[in-house]
Coordinates of N, CA, C and O in Angstrom, one line a residue:
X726 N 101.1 89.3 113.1 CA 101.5 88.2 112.2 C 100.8 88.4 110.8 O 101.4 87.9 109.9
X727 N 99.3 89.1 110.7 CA 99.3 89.0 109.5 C 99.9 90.0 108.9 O 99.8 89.9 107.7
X728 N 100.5 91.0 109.2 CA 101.1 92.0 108.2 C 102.2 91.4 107.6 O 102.6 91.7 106.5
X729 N 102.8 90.5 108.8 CA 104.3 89.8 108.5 C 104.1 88.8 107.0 O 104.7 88.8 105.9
X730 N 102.7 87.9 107.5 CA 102.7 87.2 106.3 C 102.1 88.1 104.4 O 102.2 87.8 103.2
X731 N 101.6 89.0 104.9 CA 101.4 89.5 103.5 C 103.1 89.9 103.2 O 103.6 89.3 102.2
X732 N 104.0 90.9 103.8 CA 105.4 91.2 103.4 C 105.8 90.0 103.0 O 106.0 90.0 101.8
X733 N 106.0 88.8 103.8 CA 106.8 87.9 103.2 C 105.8 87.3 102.2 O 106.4 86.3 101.7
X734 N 105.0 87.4 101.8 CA 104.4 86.7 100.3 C 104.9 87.7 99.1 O 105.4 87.3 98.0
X735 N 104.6 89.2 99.6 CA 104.9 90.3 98.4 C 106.4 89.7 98.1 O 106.7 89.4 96.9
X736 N 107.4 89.6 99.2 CA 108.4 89.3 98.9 C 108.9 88.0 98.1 O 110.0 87.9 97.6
X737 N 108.1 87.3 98.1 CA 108.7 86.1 97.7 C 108.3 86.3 95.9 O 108.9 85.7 95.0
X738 N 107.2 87.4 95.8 CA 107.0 87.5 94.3 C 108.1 88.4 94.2 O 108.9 88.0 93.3
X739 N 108.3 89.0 94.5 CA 109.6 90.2 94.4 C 111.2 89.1 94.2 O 111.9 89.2 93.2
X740 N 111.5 88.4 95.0 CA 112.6 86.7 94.8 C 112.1 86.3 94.2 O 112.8 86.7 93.3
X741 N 111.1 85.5 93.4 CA 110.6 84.6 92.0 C 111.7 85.3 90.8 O 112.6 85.0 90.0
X742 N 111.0 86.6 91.2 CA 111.9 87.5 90.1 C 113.2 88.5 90.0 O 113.4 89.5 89.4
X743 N 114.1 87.2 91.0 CA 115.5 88.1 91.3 C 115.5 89.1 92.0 O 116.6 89.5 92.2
X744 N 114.4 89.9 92.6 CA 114.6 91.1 93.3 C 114.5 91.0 95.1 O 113.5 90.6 95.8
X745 N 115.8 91.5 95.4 CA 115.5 91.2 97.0 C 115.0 92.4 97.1 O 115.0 93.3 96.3
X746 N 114.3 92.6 98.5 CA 114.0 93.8 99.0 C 114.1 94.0 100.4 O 113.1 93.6 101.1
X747 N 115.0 94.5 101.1 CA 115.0 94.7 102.7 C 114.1 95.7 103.2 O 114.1 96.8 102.6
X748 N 113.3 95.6 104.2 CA 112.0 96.7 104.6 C 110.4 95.9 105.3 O 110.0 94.8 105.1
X749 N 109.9 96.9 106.0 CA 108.7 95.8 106.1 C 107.4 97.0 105.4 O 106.2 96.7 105.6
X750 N 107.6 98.1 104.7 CA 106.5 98.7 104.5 C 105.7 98.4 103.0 O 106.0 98.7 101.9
X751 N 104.4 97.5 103.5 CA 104.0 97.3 102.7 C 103.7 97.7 100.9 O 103.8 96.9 99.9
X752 N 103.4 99.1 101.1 CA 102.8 99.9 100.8 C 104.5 100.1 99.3 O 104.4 100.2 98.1
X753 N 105.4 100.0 99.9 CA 106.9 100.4 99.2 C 106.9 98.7 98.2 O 107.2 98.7 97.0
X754 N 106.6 97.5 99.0 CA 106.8 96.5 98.1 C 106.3 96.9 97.1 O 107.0 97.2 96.1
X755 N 104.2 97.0 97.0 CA 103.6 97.0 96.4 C 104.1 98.1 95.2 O 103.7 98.0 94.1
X756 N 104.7 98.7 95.4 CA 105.1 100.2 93.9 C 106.2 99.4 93.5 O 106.1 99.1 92.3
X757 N 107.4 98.8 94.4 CA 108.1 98.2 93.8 C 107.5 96.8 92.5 O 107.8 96.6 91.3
X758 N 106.6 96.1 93.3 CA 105.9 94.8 92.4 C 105.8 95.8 91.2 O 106.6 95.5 90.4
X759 N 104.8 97.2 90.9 CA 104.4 97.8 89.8 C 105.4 98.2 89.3 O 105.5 97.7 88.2
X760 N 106.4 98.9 89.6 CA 107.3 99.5 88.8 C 108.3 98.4 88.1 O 108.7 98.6 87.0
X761 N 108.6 97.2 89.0 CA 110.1 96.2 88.7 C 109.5 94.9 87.5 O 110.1 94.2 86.7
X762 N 107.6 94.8 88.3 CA 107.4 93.7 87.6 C 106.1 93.7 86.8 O 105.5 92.8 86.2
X763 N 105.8 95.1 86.9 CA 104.6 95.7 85.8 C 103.2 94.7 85.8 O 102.5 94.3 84.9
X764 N 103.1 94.5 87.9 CA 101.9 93.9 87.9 C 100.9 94.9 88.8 O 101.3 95.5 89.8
X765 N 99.5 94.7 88.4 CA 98.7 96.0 88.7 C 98.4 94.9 90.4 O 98.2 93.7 90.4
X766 N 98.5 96.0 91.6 CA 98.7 95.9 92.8 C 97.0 96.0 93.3 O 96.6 95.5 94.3
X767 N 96.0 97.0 92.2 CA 95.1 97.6 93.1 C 94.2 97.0 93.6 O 93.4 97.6 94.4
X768 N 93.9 95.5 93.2 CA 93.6 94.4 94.0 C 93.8 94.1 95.5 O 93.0 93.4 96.2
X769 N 94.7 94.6 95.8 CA 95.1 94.5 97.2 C 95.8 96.0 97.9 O 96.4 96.1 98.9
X770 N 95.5 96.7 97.1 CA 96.2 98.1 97.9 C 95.4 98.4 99.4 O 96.0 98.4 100.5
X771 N 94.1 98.7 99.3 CA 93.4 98.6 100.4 C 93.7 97.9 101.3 O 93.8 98.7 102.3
X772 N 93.8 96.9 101.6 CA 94.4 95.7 102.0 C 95.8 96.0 102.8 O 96.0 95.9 104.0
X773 N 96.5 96.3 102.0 CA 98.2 96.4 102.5 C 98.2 97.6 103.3 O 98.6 97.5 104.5
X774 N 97.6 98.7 102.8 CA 97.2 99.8 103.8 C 97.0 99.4 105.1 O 97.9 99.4 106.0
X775 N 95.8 98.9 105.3 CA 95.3 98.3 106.5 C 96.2 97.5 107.3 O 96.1 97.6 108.5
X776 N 97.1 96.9 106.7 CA 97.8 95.9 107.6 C 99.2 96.7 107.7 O 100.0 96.5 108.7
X777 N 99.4 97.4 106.6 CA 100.5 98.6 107.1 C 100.7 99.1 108.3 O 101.9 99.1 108.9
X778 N 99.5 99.7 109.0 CA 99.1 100.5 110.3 C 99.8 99.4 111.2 O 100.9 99.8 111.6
X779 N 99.5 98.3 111.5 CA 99.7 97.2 112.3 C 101.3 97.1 112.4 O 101.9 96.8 113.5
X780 N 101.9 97.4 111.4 CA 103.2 96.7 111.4 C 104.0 97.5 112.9 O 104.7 96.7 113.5
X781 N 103.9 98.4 113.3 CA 104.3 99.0 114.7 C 103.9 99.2 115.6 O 104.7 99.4 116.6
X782 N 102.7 99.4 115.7 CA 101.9 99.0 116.4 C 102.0 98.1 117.6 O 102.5 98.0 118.7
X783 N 101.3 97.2 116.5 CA 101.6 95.5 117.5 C 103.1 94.8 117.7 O 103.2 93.6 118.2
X784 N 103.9 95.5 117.3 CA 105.3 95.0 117.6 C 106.3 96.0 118.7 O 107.2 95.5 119.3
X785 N 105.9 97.5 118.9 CA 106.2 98.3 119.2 C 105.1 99.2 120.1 O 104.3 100.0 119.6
X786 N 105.0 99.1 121.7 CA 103.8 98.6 122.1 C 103.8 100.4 122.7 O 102.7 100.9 123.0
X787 N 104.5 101.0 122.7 CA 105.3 102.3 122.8 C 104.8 103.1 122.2 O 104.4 104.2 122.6
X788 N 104.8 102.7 120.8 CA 104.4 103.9 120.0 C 102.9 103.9 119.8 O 102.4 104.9 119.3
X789 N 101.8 102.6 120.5 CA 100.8 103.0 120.3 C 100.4 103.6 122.2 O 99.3 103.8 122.7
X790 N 101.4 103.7 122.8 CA 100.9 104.0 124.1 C 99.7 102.8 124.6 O 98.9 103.1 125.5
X791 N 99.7 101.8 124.2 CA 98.8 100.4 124.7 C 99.4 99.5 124.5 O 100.3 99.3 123.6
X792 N 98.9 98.4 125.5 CA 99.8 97.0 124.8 C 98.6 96.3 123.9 O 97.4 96.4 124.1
X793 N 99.3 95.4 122.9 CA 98.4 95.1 121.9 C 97.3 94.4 122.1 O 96.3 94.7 121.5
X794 N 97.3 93.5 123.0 CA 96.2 93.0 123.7 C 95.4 93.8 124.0 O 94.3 93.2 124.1
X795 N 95.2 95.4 124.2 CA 94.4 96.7 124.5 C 93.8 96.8 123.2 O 92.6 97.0 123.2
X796 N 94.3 96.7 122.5 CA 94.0 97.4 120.8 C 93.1 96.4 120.3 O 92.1 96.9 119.9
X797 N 93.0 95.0 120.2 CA 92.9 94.3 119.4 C 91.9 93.6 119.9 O 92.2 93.2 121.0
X798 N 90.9 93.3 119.6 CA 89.5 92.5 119.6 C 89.6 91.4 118.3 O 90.3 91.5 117.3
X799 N 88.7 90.4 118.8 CA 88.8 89.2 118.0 C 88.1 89.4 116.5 O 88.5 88.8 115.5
X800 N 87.1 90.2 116.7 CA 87.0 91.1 115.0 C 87.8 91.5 114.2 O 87.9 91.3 113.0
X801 N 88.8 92.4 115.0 CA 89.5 93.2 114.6 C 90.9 91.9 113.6 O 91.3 92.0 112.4
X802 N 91.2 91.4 114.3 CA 92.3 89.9 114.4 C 91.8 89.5 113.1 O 92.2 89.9 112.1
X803 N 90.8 88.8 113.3 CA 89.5 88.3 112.1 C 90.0 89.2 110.7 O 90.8 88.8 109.9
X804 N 89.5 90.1 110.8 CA 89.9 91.3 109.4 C 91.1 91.2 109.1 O 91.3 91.2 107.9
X805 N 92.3 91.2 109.8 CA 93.5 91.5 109.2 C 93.9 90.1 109.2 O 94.7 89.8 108.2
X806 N 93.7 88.9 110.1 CA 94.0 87.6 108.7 C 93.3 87.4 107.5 O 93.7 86.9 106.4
X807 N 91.9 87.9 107.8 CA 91.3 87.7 105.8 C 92.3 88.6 105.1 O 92.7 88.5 104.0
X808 N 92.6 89.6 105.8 CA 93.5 90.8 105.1 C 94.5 90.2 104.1 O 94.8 90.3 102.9
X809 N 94.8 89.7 105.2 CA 96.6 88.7 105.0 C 96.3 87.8 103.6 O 96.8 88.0 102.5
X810 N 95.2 86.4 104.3 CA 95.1 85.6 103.2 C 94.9 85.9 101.6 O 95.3 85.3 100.6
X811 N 93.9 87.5 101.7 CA 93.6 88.0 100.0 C 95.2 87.8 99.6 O 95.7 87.1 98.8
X812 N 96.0 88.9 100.6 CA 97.5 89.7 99.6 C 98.0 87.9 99.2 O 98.6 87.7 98.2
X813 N 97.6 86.8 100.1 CA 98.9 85.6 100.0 C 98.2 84.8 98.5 O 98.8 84.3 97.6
X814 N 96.6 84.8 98.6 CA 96.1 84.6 97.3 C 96.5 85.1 96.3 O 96.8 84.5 95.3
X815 N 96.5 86.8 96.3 CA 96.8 87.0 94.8 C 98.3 87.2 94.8 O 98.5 88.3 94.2
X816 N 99.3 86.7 95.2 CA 100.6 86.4 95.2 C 100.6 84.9 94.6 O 101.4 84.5 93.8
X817 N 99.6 84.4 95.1 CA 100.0 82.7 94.5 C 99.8 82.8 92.8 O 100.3 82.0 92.0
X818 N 98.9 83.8 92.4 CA 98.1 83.9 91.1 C 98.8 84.9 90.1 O 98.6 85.3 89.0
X819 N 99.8 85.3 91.0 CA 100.8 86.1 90.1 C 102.1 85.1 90.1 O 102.8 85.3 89.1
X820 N 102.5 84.5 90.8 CA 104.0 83.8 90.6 C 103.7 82.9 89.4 O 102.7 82.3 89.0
X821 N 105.0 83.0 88.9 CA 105.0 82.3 87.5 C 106.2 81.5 87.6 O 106.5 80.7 86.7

């Protein structure tokens, strides 16, 4: 869930400014934000990385050979919603 909510924040700055984008890889928004809407990303690259990994992972329980409940500790959870909340903060501080 939190990788889902940083995509759909990147996205909604990516829609503010006419641009759809179909995909969940973080990592592709963020170059798109830089290249389409000439805003510096590196604030949160670290970030998107991190929650990148997650996107198949925890939806796709196959490819990590565990089910996610195996993987994931309450620390772990912890980090990638602060993760989430930074990307959805500095989305609110870039829409115009």
């Amino acid at each position: 869930m939190s990788q889902q909510s940083a995509e759909k924040a990147l996205k909604a700055l990516l829609m503010n400014s006419g641009i759809a984008h179909r995909g969940h890889e973080l990592l592709e928004i963020a170059r798109i934000i830089r290249s389409e809407l000439g805003i510096d990303t590196s604030l949160i690259d670290k970030d998107l990385r991190e929650l990148t990994i997650h996107y198949t992972v925890a939806r796709y329980p196959d490819a990590a050979n565990a089910l996610p409940y195996e993987l994931y500790d309450e620390e772990k959870a912890r980090d990638l919603v602060e993760r989430a909340k930074k990307v959805v903060e500095w989305v609110k501080q870039n829409l115009h």
